[in-house]
PDB file of C-alpha atoms and ligand atoms in Angstrom:
ATOM      1  CA  MET M   1       1.578 -12.590  -6.298  1.00 92.00           C
ATOM      2  CA  LEU M   2       3.527 -11.005  -3.440  1.00 97.00           C
ATOM      3  CA  HIS M   3       6.701 -12.877  -2.467  1.00 98.00           C
ATOM      4  CA  ILE M   4       7.579 -12.378   1.183  1.00 98.00           C
ATOM      5  CA  LEU M   5      11.317 -12.552   1.842  1.00 98.00           C
ATOM      6  CA  LYS M   6      12.501 -12.548   5.422  1.00 98.00           C
ATOM      7  CA  THR M   7      16.216 -13.275   5.221  1.00 98.00           C
ATOM      8  CA  ARG M   8      19.167 -11.904   3.291  1.00 98.00           C
ATOM      9  CA  ASP M   9      19.608 -15.324   1.652  1.00 98.00           C
ATOM     10  CA  GLU M  10      15.993 -15.500   0.452  1.00 98.00           C
ATOM     11  CA  LEU M  11      16.299 -11.954  -0.844  1.00 98.00           C
ATOM     12  CA  GLY M  12      19.610 -12.697  -2.591  1.00 97.00           C
ATOM     13  CA  LEU M  13      18.281 -15.779  -4.375  1.00 97.00           C
ATOM     14  CA  PHE M  14      15.146 -13.994  -5.438  1.00 95.00           C
ATOM     15  CA  LEU M  15      16.981 -10.962  -6.804  1.00 96.00           C
ATOM     16  CA  LYS M  16      19.436 -13.180  -8.660  1.00 96.00           C
ATOM     17  CA  GLU M  17      16.502 -14.667 -10.538  1.00 94.00           C
ATOM     18  CA  GLN M  18      15.189 -11.216 -11.459  1.00 92.00           C
ATOM     19  CA  ARG M  19      18.633 -10.135 -12.664  1.00 92.00           C
ATOM     20  CA  MET M  20      18.992 -13.293 -14.773  1.00 94.00           C
ATOM     21  CA  ARG M  21      15.764 -12.297 -16.439  1.00 93.00           C
ATOM     22  CA  HIS M  22      17.195  -8.768 -16.942  1.00 90.00           C
ATOM     23  CA  ARG M  23      14.390  -7.201 -14.979  1.00 92.00           C
ATOM     24  CA  SER M  24      14.938  -3.684 -13.634  1.00 96.00           C
ATOM     25  CA  VAL M  25      14.315  -3.395  -9.893  1.00 97.00           C
ATOM     26  CA  GLY M  26      12.536  -0.481  -8.214  1.00 98.00           C
ATOM     27  CA  LEU M  27      12.811  -0.206  -4.427  1.00 98.00           C
ATOM     28  CA  VAL M  28      10.444   1.469  -1.952  1.00 98.00           C
ATOM     29  CA  THR M  29      11.803   1.447   1.603  1.00 98.00           C
ATOM     30  CA  THR M  30       9.256   1.909   4.389  1.00 98.00           C
ATOM     31  CA  MET M  31       8.693   1.347   8.087  1.00 98.00           C
ATOM     32  CA  GLY M  32       5.244  -0.115   7.422  1.00 98.00           C
ATOM     33  CA  ALA M  33       1.799   1.000   8.614  1.00 97.00           C
ATOM     34  CA  LEU M  34       1.298   1.627   4.927  1.00 98.00           C
ATOM     35  CA  HIS M  35      -1.005   4.365   3.641  1.00 98.00           C
ATOM     36  CA  LYS M  36      -1.803   5.817   0.231  1.00 98.00           C
ATOM     37  CA  GLY M  37       1.396   7.891   0.303  1.00 98.00           C
ATOM     38  CA  HIS M  38       3.526   4.732   0.460  1.00 98.00           C
ATOM     39  CA  LEU M  39       1.342   3.051  -2.155  1.00 98.00           C
ATOM     40  CA  SER M  40       1.827   5.987  -4.539  1.00 98.00           C
ATOM     41  CA  LEU M  41       5.588   5.272  -4.449  1.00 98.00           C
ATOM     42  CA  ILE M  42       4.894   1.635  -5.291  1.00 98.00           C
ATOM     43  CA  ALA M  43       2.626   2.675  -8.180  1.00 98.00           C
ATOM     44  CA  ARG M  44       5.371   4.955  -9.536  1.00 98.00           C
ATOM     45  CA  SER M  45       7.968   2.208  -9.230  1.00 98.00           C
ATOM     46  CA  LYS M  46       5.672  -0.227 -11.055  1.00 98.00           C
ATOM     47  CA  GLU M  47       5.333   2.275 -13.909  1.00 98.00           C
ATOM     48  CA  GLU M  48       9.090   2.644 -14.273  1.00 98.00           C
ATOM     49  CA  ASN M  49      10.463  -0.831 -13.444  1.00 97.00           C
ATOM     50  CA  GLU M  50       9.765  -4.426 -14.342  1.00 96.00           C
ATOM     51  CA  PHE M  51       9.982  -5.500 -10.724  1.00 96.00           C
ATOM     52  CA  THR M  52       9.035  -3.639  -7.541  1.00 98.00           C
ATOM     53  CA  LEU M  53      10.354  -4.541  -4.110  1.00 98.00           C
ATOM     54  CA  CYS M  54       9.020  -2.905  -0.942  1.00 98.00           C
ATOM     55  CA  SER M  55      10.839  -3.208   2.364  1.00 98.00           C
ATOM     56  CA  ILE M  56       9.195  -2.917   5.762  1.00 98.00           C
ATOM     57  CA  PHE M  57      11.715  -2.436   8.521  1.00 98.00           C
ATOM     58  CA  VAL M  58      11.297  -0.320  11.642  1.00 98.00           C
ATOM     59  CA  ASN M  59      14.935   0.657  11.857  1.00 97.00           C
ATOM     60  CA  PRO M  60      15.981   0.983  15.525  1.00 95.00           C
ATOM     61  CA  THR M  61      19.127   3.019  14.815  1.00 95.00           C
ATOM     62  CA  GLN M  62      17.182   5.975  13.415  1.00 94.00           C
ATOM     63  CA  PHE M  63      15.022   6.385  16.534  1.00 93.00           C
ATOM     64  CA  ASN M  64      16.494   8.740  19.103  1.00 87.00           C
ATOM     65  CA  ASP M  65      13.550   8.156  21.446  1.00 89.00           C
ATOM     66  CA  PRO M  66      13.053   4.524  22.619  1.00 91.00           C
ATOM     67  CA  ALA M  67       9.386   5.234  23.488  1.00 92.00           C
ATOM     68  CA  ASP M  68       8.794   6.393  19.894  1.00 92.00           C
ATOM     69  CA  LEU M  69      10.342   3.150  18.571  1.00 94.00           C
ATOM     70  CA  GLU M  70       8.227   1.104  20.987  1.00 95.00           C
ATOM     71  CA  ARG M  71       4.936   2.670  19.960  1.00 92.00           C
ATOM     72  CA  TYR M  72       5.600   2.800  16.219  1.00 95.00           C
ATOM     73  CA  PRO M  73       2.596   1.018  14.611  1.00 95.00           C
ATOM     74  CA  ARG M  74       3.259  -2.450  13.077  1.00 96.00           C
ATOM     75  CA  PRO M  75       0.043  -3.695  11.432  1.00 97.00           C
ATOM     76  CA  ILE M  76       1.855  -6.250   9.276  1.00 97.00           C
ATOM     77  CA  GLU M  77      -1.164  -8.292   8.100  1.00 98.00           C
ATOM     78  CA  ARG M  78      -2.927  -5.200   6.814  1.00 98.00           C
ATOM     79  CA  ASP M  79       0.310  -4.064   5.127  1.00 98.00           C
ATOM     80  CA  VAL M  80       0.683  -7.387   3.309  1.00 98.00           C
ATOM     81  CA  GLU M  81      -2.898  -7.077   2.069  1.00 98.00           C
ATOM     82  CA  ALA M  82      -2.270  -3.516   0.871  1.00 98.00           C
ATOM     83  CA  LEU M  83       0.875  -4.603  -1.001  1.00 98.00           C
ATOM     84  CA  CYS M  84      -1.010  -7.471  -2.673  1.00 98.00           C
ATOM     85  CA  THR M  85      -3.765  -5.103  -3.790  1.00 98.00           C
ATOM     86  CA  ALA M  86      -1.180  -2.605  -5.057  1.00 98.00           C
ATOM     87  CA  GLY M  87       0.428  -5.339  -7.183  1.00 98.00           C
ATOM     88  CA  CYS M  88       3.805  -5.088  -5.463  1.00 98.00           C
ATOM     89  CA  ASP M  89       6.043  -8.004  -6.527  1.00 98.00           C
ATOM     90  CA  ALA M  90       7.983  -8.674  -3.337  1.00 98.00           C
ATOM     91  CA  LEU M  91       8.242  -7.624   0.275  1.00 98.00           C
ATOM     92  CA  PHE M  92      11.519  -7.699   2.195  1.00 98.00           C
ATOM     93  CA  LEU M  93      10.556  -8.075   5.854  1.00 98.00           C
ATOM     94  CA  PRO M  94      13.680  -8.726   7.919  1.00 98.00           C
ATOM     95  CA  GLU M  95      13.988  -9.009  11.685  1.00 97.00           C
ATOM     96  CA  VAL M  96      16.369  -6.553  13.373  1.00 96.00           C
ATOM     97  CA  SER M  97      18.857  -9.416  13.958  1.00 96.00           C
ATOM     98  CA  GLU M  98      18.900 -10.102  10.200  1.00 97.00           C
ATOM     99  CA  MET M  99      20.012  -6.533   9.480  1.00 97.00           C
ATOM    100  CA  TYR M 100      22.353  -5.768  12.374  1.00 96.00           C
ATOM    101  CA  GLN M 101      25.131  -7.449  14.293  1.00 92.00           C
ATOM    102  CA  PRO M 102      24.481  -6.750  18.014  1.00 88.00           C
ATOM    103  CA  GLU M 103      27.373  -4.255  18.239  1.00 87.00           C
ATOM    104  CA  GLU M 104      26.102  -2.323  15.211  1.00 88.00           C
ATOM    105  CA  GLU M 105      22.890  -1.300  16.912  1.00 81.00           C
ATOM    106  CA  LYS M 106      24.601   1.277  19.112  1.00 76.00           C
ATOM    107  CA  GLN M 107      24.704   4.840  17.831  1.00 73.00           C
ATOM    108  CA  GLY M 108      28.192   5.980  16.879  1.00 76.00           C
ATOM    109  CA  VAL M 109      29.369   2.678  15.340  1.00 84.00           C
ATOM    110  CA  TRP M 110      28.411   3.935  11.893  1.00 94.00           C
ATOM    111  CA  HIS M 111      29.280   7.423  10.703  1.00 95.00           C
ATOM    112  CA  LEU M 112      29.055   9.074   7.327  1.00 97.00           C
ATOM    113  CA  ASP M 113      29.923  12.718   6.809  1.00 96.00           C
ATOM    114  CA  ILE M 114      26.690  14.159   5.487  1.00 96.00           C
ATOM    115  CA  GLY M 115      27.726  17.747   6.225  1.00 96.00           C
ATOM    116  CA  PRO M 116      25.415  20.411   7.728  1.00 96.00           C
ATOM    117  CA  LEU M 117      22.282  18.405   6.861  1.00 97.00           C
ATOM    118  CA  GLU M 118      23.013  16.365   9.954  1.00 95.00           C
ATOM    119  CA  GLU M 119      22.738  19.339  12.309  1.00 95.00           C
ATOM    120  CA  ILE M 120      19.908  21.444  10.926  1.00 98.00           C
ATOM    121  CA  LEU M 121      16.098  21.110  11.101  1.00 98.00           C
ATOM    122  CA  GLU M 122      15.288  17.405  11.691  1.00 98.00           C
ATOM    123  CA  GLY M 123      18.935  16.768  12.506  1.00 97.00           C
ATOM    124  CA  ALA M 124      18.872  19.341  15.315  1.00 97.00           C
ATOM    125  CA  PHE M 125      15.783  17.837  16.921  1.00 97.00           C
ATOM    126  CA  ARG M 126      16.623  14.168  16.299  1.00 96.00           C
ATOM    127  CA  PRO M 127      20.317  13.686  17.104  1.00 94.00           C
ATOM    128  CA  GLY M 128      21.748  10.615  15.381  1.00 94.00           C
ATOM    129  CA  HIS M 129      18.617  10.141  13.255  1.00 95.00           C
ATOM    130  CA  TYR M 130      20.279  10.642   9.886  1.00 97.00           C
ATOM    131  CA  GLN M 131      23.243   8.452  10.765  1.00 96.00           C
ATOM    132  CA  GLY M 132      20.687   5.674  11.393  1.00 96.00           C
ATOM    133  CA  VAL M 133      18.978   6.501   8.098  1.00 97.00           C
ATOM    134  CA  THR M 134      22.220   6.266   6.100  1.00 98.00           C
ATOM    135  CA  GLN M 135      23.333   3.166   8.019  1.00 97.00           C
ATOM    136  CA  VAL M 136      20.205   1.245   7.022  1.00 98.00           C
ATOM    137  CA  GLY M 137      19.955   2.872   3.583  1.00 98.00           C
ATOM    138  CA  HIS M 138      23.496   1.774   2.816  1.00 98.00           C
ATOM    139  CA  LYS M 139      22.700  -1.802   3.890  1.00 97.00           C
ATOM    140  CA  PHE M 140      19.556  -1.946   1.747  1.00 98.00           C
ATOM    141  CA  PHE M 141      21.206  -0.469  -1.335  1.00 98.00           C
ATOM    142  CA  LYS M 142      24.172  -2.833  -1.012  1.00 97.00           C
ATOM    143  CA  LEU M 143      21.964  -5.895  -0.575  1.00 97.00           C
ATOM    144  CA  ILE M 144      19.331  -5.052  -3.173  1.00 98.00           C
ATOM    145  CA  LYS M 145      21.257  -2.984  -5.732  1.00 97.00           C
ATOM    146  CA  PRO M 146      18.058  -1.421  -7.064  1.00 98.00           C
ATOM    147  CA  ASP M 147      18.066   0.398 -10.384  1.00 98.00           C
ATOM    148  CA  ARG M 148      15.796   3.054  -8.900  1.00 98.00           C
ATOM    149  CA  ALA M 149      14.682   3.933  -5.372  1.00 98.00           C
ATOM    150  CA  TYR M 150      11.569   5.965  -4.580  1.00 98.00           C
ATOM    151  CA  PHE M 151      11.144   8.427  -1.716  1.00 98.00           C
ATOM    152  CA  GLY M 152       8.410  10.828  -0.637  1.00 98.00           C
ATOM    153  CA  GLN M 153       8.863  14.588  -0.635  1.00 98.00           C
ATOM    154  CA  LYS M 154       7.300  14.588   2.831  1.00 98.00           C
ATOM    155  CA  ASP M 155      10.698  13.555   4.217  1.00 98.00           C
ATOM    156  CA  PHE M 156      12.598  15.957   1.994  1.00 98.00           C
ATOM    157  CA  GLN M 157      15.634  16.313   4.242  1.00 98.00           C
ATOM    158  CA  GLN M 158      15.903  12.520   4.296  1.00 98.00           C
ATOM    159  CA  PHE M 159      15.844  12.530   0.480  1.00 98.00           C
ATOM    160  CA  LEU M 160      18.740  15.022   0.437  1.00 98.00           C
ATOM    161  CA  VAL M 161      20.663  12.932   2.989  1.00 98.00           C
ATOM    162  CA  ILE M 162      20.195   9.744   0.944  1.00 98.00           C
ATOM    163  CA  SER M 163      21.203  11.633  -2.207  1.00 98.00           C
ATOM    164  CA  ARG M 164      24.402  12.737  -0.482  1.00 98.00           C
ATOM    165  CA  MET M 165      25.134   9.183   0.669  1.00 98.00           C
ATOM    166  CA  VAL M 166      24.642   7.825  -2.842  1.00 98.00           C
ATOM    167  CA  HIS M 167      26.944  10.532  -4.192  1.00 98.00           C
ATOM    168  CA  LEU M 168      29.648  10.010  -1.553  1.00 98.00           C
ATOM    169  CA  LEU M 169      29.636   6.218  -1.837  1.00 97.00           C
ATOM    170  CA  GLU M 170      29.228   6.268  -5.622  1.00 98.00           C
ATOM    171  CA  MET M 171      26.221   3.951  -5.532  1.00 98.00           C
ATOM    172  CA  PRO M 172      24.726   3.216  -8.963  1.00 97.00           C
ATOM    173  CA  VAL M 173      21.084   3.942  -8.173  1.00 98.00           C
ATOM    174  CA  GLU M 174      18.688   6.572  -9.466  1.00 98.00           C
ATOM    175  CA  LEU M 175      16.766   8.343  -6.690  1.00 98.00           C
ATOM    176  CA  ILE M 176      13.281   9.642  -7.343  1.00 98.00           C
ATOM    177  CA  CYS M 177      11.450  12.121  -5.120  1.00 98.00           C
ATOM    178  CA  CYS M 178       7.648  11.714  -5.375  1.00 98.00           C
ATOM    179  CA  PRO M 179       4.933  14.214  -4.343  1.00 98.00           C
ATOM    180  CA  THR M 180       3.452  14.175  -0.843  1.00 98.00           C
ATOM    181  CA  LEU M 181      -0.018  12.659  -0.683  1.00 98.00           C
ATOM    182  CA  ARG M 182      -2.454  14.523   1.542  1.00 98.00           C
ATOM    183  CA  GLU M 183      -5.795  13.921   3.221  1.00 98.00           C
ATOM    184  CA  PRO M 184      -8.670  15.987   1.743  1.00 98.00           C
ATOM    185  CA  ASP M 185      -8.122  18.670   4.412  1.00 98.00           C
ATOM    186  CA  GLY M 186      -4.429  19.005   3.529  1.00 98.00           C
ATOM    187  CA  LEU M 187      -2.810  16.951   6.307  1.00 98.00           C
ATOM    188  CA  ALA M 188       0.137  15.008   4.878  1.00 98.00           C
ATOM    189  CA  MET M 189      -0.513  11.276   5.156  1.00 98.00           C
ATOM    190  CA  SER M 190       1.706   9.684   7.777  1.00 98.00           C
ATOM    191  CA  SER M 191       1.883   6.452   9.747  1.00 95.00           C
ATOM    192  CA  ARG M 192       1.947   8.622  12.879  1.00 94.00           C
ATOM    193  CA  ASN M 193      -1.418  10.286  12.191  1.00 97.00           C
ATOM    194  CA  ILE M 194      -3.244   7.405  13.909  1.00 96.00           C
ATOM    195  CA  HIS M 195      -1.739   8.597  17.210  1.00 95.00           C
ATOM    196  CA  LEU M 196      -3.628  11.904  16.964  1.00 98.00           C
ATOM    197  CA  SER M 197      -6.653  12.358  19.226  1.00 98.00           C
ATOM    198  CA  PRO M 198      -9.849  13.528  17.446  1.00 98.00           C
ATOM    199  CA  ALA M 199      -9.180  17.078  18.660  1.00 98.00           C
ATOM    200  CA  GLY M 200      -5.489  16.830  17.674  1.00 98.00           C
ATOM    201  CA  ARG M 201      -6.442  15.546  14.235  1.00 98.00           C
ATOM    202  CA  LYS M 202      -8.452  18.742  13.631  1.00 98.00           C
ATOM    203  CA  GLU M 203      -5.634  21.006  14.836  1.00 98.00           C
ATOM    204  CA  ALA M 204      -3.041  19.109  12.787  1.00 98.00           C
ATOM    205  CA  THR M 205      -4.434  20.614   9.571  1.00 98.00           C
ATOM    206  CA  LEU M 206      -2.884  23.925  10.653  1.00 98.00           C
ATOM    207  CA  LEU M 207       0.538  22.552   9.710  1.00 98.00           C
ATOM    208  CA  SER M 208      -0.111  22.333   5.981  1.00 98.00           C
ATOM    209  CA  LYS M 209      -2.225  25.517   6.140  1.00 98.00           C
ATOM    210  CA  ALA M 210       0.739  27.400   7.633  1.00 98.00           C
ATOM    211  CA  LEU M 211       3.100  26.112   4.921  1.00 98.00           C
ATOM    212  CA  PHE M 212       0.684  26.894   2.092  1.00 98.00           C
ATOM    213  CA  LEU M 213       0.146  30.353   3.619  1.00 98.00           C
ATOM    214  CA  ILE M 214       3.859  31.006   3.004  1.00 98.00           C
ATOM    215  CA  LYS M 215       3.409  29.910  -0.603  1.00 96.00           C
ATOM    216  CA  ASP M 216       0.473  32.334  -0.943  1.00 95.00           C
ATOM    217  CA  ILE M 217       2.447  35.190   0.604  1.00 95.00           C
ATOM    218  CA  ALA M 218       5.562  34.643  -1.516  1.00 94.00           C
ATOM    219  CA  PRO M 219       5.548  36.789  -4.662  1.00 89.00           C
ATOM    220  CA  SER M 220       4.517  34.663  -7.608  1.00 77.00           C
ATOM    221  CA  MET M 221       7.429  35.875  -9.733  1.00 53.00           C
ATOM    222  CA  HIS M 222       8.707  32.328  -9.940  1.00 46.00           C
ATOM    223  CA  VAL M 223       5.798  31.183 -12.100  1.00 45.00           C
ATOM    224  CA  PRO M 224       7.452  30.316 -15.409  1.00 48.00           C
ATOM    225  CA  GLY M 225       6.353  32.645 -18.181  1.00 48.00           C
ATOM    226  CA  HIS M 226       5.151  35.360 -15.803  1.00 46.00           C
ATOM    227  CA  THR M 227       8.485  36.248 -14.285  1.00 46.00           C
ATOM    228  CA  ALA M 228       9.126  39.881 -15.056  1.00 42.00           C
ATOM    229  CA  GLY M 229       5.531  41.021 -15.562  1.00 42.00           C
ATOM    230  CA  GLU M 230       4.173  39.801 -12.253  1.00 49.00           C
ATOM    231  CA  THR M 231       7.072  41.157 -10.252  1.00 47.00           C
ATOM    232  CA  LYS M 232       6.653  44.610 -11.716  1.00 43.00           C
ATOM    233  CA  MET M 233       2.915  44.660 -11.109  1.00 53.00           C
ATOM    234  CA  LEU M 234       3.410  44.101  -7.382  1.00 58.00           C
ATOM    235  CA  PRO M 235       4.204  47.324  -5.497  1.00 62.00           C
ATOM    236  CA  LYS M 236       7.557  46.601  -3.850  1.00 64.00           C
ATOM    237  CA  GLU M 237       6.377  47.588  -0.357  1.00 65.00           C
ATOM    238  CA  SER M 238       3.583  45.016  -0.476  1.00 73.00           C
ATOM    239  CA  ILE M 239       6.011  42.094  -0.879  1.00 87.00           C
ATOM    240  CA  LEU M 240       6.655  40.433   2.464  1.00 94.00           C
ATOM    241  CA  SER M 241      10.123  39.039   3.155  1.00 96.00           C
ATOM    242  CA  PRO M 242      10.608  35.311   3.889  1.00 97.00           C
ATOM    243  CA  GLU M 243      11.030  36.229   7.572  1.00 98.00           C
ATOM    244  CA  ASP M 244       7.701  38.128   7.603  1.00 97.00           C
ATOM    245  CA  ALA M 245       6.020  35.185   5.884  1.00 97.00           C
ATOM    246  CA  ARG M 246       7.565  32.817   8.403  1.00 98.00           C
ATOM    247  CA  LEU M 247       6.213  34.917  11.282  1.00 98.00           C
ATOM    248  CA  ARG M 248       2.710  34.926   9.757  1.00 98.00           C
ATOM    249  CA  ALA M 249       2.843  31.126   9.482  1.00 98.00           C
ATOM    250  CA  LEU M 250       3.991  30.874  13.105  1.00 98.00           C
ATOM    251  CA  ASP M 251       1.105  33.169  14.134  1.00 98.00           C
ATOM    252  CA  LEU M 252      -1.314  30.766  12.476  1.00 98.00           C
ATOM    253  CA  LEU M 253       0.166  27.791  14.336  1.00 98.00           C
ATOM    254  CA  ALA M 254       0.047  29.775  17.584  1.00 98.00           C
ATOM    255  CA  THR M 255      -3.763  29.902  17.314  1.00 98.00           C
ATOM    256  CA  SER M 256      -3.804  26.310  18.613  1.00 98.00           C
ATOM    257  CA  SER M 257      -2.913  25.632  22.226  1.00 98.00           C
ATOM    258  CA  MET M 258      -2.304  21.958  21.323  1.00 98.00           C
ATOM    259  CA  ILE M 259       0.552  22.765  18.942  1.00 98.00           C
ATOM    260  CA  ARG M 260       4.215  23.241  19.822  1.00 98.00           C
ATOM    261  CA  VAL M 261       6.487  24.245  16.969  1.00 98.00           C
ATOM    262  CA  GLU M 262       9.940  22.646  16.828  1.00 98.00           C
ATOM    263  CA  TYR M 263      11.018  24.516  13.707  1.00 98.00           C
ATOM    264  CA  LEU M 264       9.553  26.327  10.743  1.00 98.00           C
ATOM    265  CA  GLU M 265      12.039  27.550   8.142  1.00 98.00           C
ATOM    266  CA  ILE M 266      12.123  28.839   4.596  1.00 98.00           C
ATOM    267  CA  ALA M 267      15.180  27.442   2.901  1.00 98.00           C
ATOM    268  CA  ASP M 268      17.172  26.822  -0.240  1.00 98.00           C
ATOM    269  CA  ALA M 269      15.882  23.436  -1.412  1.00 98.00           C
ATOM    270  CA  SER M 270      19.353  22.324  -2.512  1.00 97.00           C
ATOM    271  CA  ASP M 271      20.949  22.426   0.966  1.00 97.00           C
ATOM    272  CA  LEU M 272      18.167  23.562   3.352  1.00 98.00           C
ATOM    273  CA  ARG M 273      20.022  26.687   4.435  1.00 97.00           C
ATOM    274  CA  SER M 274      17.583  29.476   5.391  1.00 98.00           C
ATOM    275  CA  VAL M 275      17.029  32.200   2.801  1.00 98.00           C
ATOM    276  CA  LYS M 276      16.683  35.913   3.579  1.00 97.00           C
ATOM    277  CA  GLY M 277      15.209  36.897   0.206  1.00 96.00           C
ATOM    278  CA  TRP M 278      12.891  35.029  -2.151  1.00 95.00           C
ATOM    279  CA  GLU M 279      15.499  35.356  -4.874  1.00 93.00           C
ATOM    280  CA  ASP M 280      18.346  33.911  -2.793  1.00 95.00           C
ATOM    281  CA  ALA M 281      17.900  30.436  -4.301  1.00 96.00           C
ATOM    282  CA  SER M 282      16.436  29.003  -7.481  1.00 94.00           C
ATOM    283  CA  SER M 283      14.355  26.513  -5.491  1.00 96.00           C
ATOM    284  CA  VAL M 284      12.840  27.531  -2.174  1.00 97.00           C
ATOM    285  CA  ILE M 285      11.033  25.244   0.258  1.00 98.00           C
ATOM    286  CA  ALA M 286       9.192  25.821   3.562  1.00 98.00           C
ATOM    287  CA  LEU M 287       9.620  23.055   6.127  1.00 98.00           C
ATOM    288  CA  ALA M 288       8.243  22.520   9.613  1.00 99.00           C
ATOM    289  CA  ALA M 289       8.002  20.070  12.477  1.00 98.00           C
ATOM    290  CA  ILE M 290       5.373  20.386  15.189  1.00 98.00           C
ATOM    291  CA  LEU M 291       4.103  18.443  18.147  1.00 98.00           C
ATOM    292  CA  VAL M 292       0.351  18.037  18.399  1.00 98.00           C
ATOM    293  CA  GLY M 293       0.037  16.745  21.928  1.00 96.00           C
ATOM    294  CA  GLN M 294       2.539  13.861  21.971  1.00 93.00           C
ATOM    295  CA  THR M 295       2.491  13.294  18.206  1.00 96.00           C
ATOM    296  CA  ARG M 296       5.310  14.722  16.116  1.00 97.00           C
ATOM    297  CA  LEU M 297       4.411  15.736  12.565  1.00 98.00           C
ATOM    298  CA  ILE M 298       6.585  17.062   9.747  1.00 98.00           C
ATOM    299  CA  ASP M 299       5.660  18.566   6.402  1.00 98.00           C
ATOM    300  CA  ASN M 300       7.042  20.799   3.669  1.00 98.00           C
ATOM    301  CA  VAL M 301       5.858  22.726   0.634  1.00 98.00           C
ATOM    302  CA  PHE M 302       7.863  23.989  -2.327  1.00 97.00           C
ATOM    303  CA  ILE M 303       7.496  27.760  -2.590  1.00 96.00           C
ATOM    304  CA  LYS M 304       9.266  27.983  -5.915  1.00 90.00           C
ATOM    305  CA  GLN M 305      10.844  25.261  -7.940  1.00 86.00           C
ATOM    306  CA  TRP M 306      12.654  25.531 -11.244  1.00 71.00           C
TER     307      TRP M 306
HETATM  308  P1  AMP T 401       8.165   5.808   6.303  1.00 68.74           P
HETATM  309  O1  AMP T 401       7.445   4.504   6.340  1.00 68.74           O
HETATM  310  O2  AMP T 401       7.479   6.889   7.056  1.00 68.74           O
HETATM  311  O3  AMP T 401       9.632   5.666   6.592  1.00 68.74           O
HETATM  312  O4  AMP T 401       8.091   6.287   4.783  1.00 68.74           O
HETATM  313  C1  AMP T 401       8.540   5.499   3.726  1.00 68.74           C
HETATM  314  C2  AMP T 401       8.568   6.322   2.471  1.00 68.74           C
HETATM  315  O5  AMP T 401       7.251   6.806   2.181  1.00 68.74           O
HETATM  316  C3  AMP T 401       9.467   7.561   2.596  1.00 68.74           C
HETATM  317  O6  AMP T 401      10.173   7.754   1.381  1.00 68.74           O
HETATM  318  C4  AMP T 401       8.473   8.662   2.837  1.00 68.74           C
HETATM  319  O7  AMP T 401       8.928   9.922   2.427  1.00 68.74           O
HETATM  320  C5  AMP T 401       7.303   8.205   1.979  1.00 68.74           C
HETATM  321  N1  AMP T 401       6.073   8.838   2.430  1.00 68.74           N
HETATM  322  C6  AMP T 401       5.622   8.937   3.715  1.00 68.74           C
HETATM  323  N2  AMP T 401       4.486   9.648   3.753  1.00 68.74           N
HETATM  324  C7  AMP T 401       4.208  10.013   2.471  1.00 68.74           C
HETATM  325  C8  AMP T 401       3.159  10.774   1.853  1.00 68.74           C
HETATM  326  N3  AMP T 401       2.171  11.313   2.560  1.00 68.74           N
HETATM  327  N4  AMP T 401       3.201  10.931   0.509  1.00 68.74           N
HETATM  328  C9  AMP T 401       4.204  10.395  -0.223  1.00 68.74           C
HETATM  329  N5  AMP T 401       5.219   9.677   0.295  1.00 68.74           N
HETATM  330  C10 AMP T 401       5.216   9.492   1.620  1.00 68.74           C
END
């Protein structure tokens, strides 16, 4: 049975009961319009915790564009059904006024030093976004005190930002990054995909294709067990640099007149700083954000991962 909790008090009472029964709590924070990607986080939390709580909250302070906030989908009845089917134990569904004092809703009231992550990639294109993310993340973690919290790799920069917040504020929670779920044609599942026109939906597959192209181009020397052998077998001149691979991926995206690229970078997965050589970091990730018509999509693919 899914318990729906709308206020801090209801949530507090409910969690107290779980704690008295010594049940570990897994948290999945979402903005709703749930899809299989969200549900995979719930499934993982159910495997690893005795109690799983999902939150649905369209957080106004992380939207830098009021029109984007306005049109964010909110199919709450369908979401409740999906959570029941998934066997989620409780849903925290607060109103904005339950989470924020009126003066807190303005950008700039909250600030946490998250370092360069705030200014690069998503941060550069969505000013204030990550301050909103940490502001609400901090509130949820303080209220819920989960043992574990589950995030999708699709929002990898967000995962790094939350990790930094947890580190800085010494919050006792384990963070788990789960794989991105994709449609059969490779498009990362997202609540925003419903905004794509039929033609845009077709073109949107180029995003994951471009990122996987980089993975194909990158020398496979990172494959454990094949390290030295494979590198030696590749003639050095045939190995493209990360910048060449990036340009090939951009060429692929440029084949669609519907697509505008905001960024496409190949970076060190620990801090998202761009790499010049494939060996510059032990984990390398390719990340991109594009606009397909009016719809903004992001995605990323690990190129090598130790
Ligand atoms: P959102 O509702 O978009 O804020 O996402 C809530 C959580 O679901 C975040 O941790 C996302 O990274 C995660 N998520 C979103 N899309 C996917 C996906 N396709 N696969 C796995 N996790 C996802």
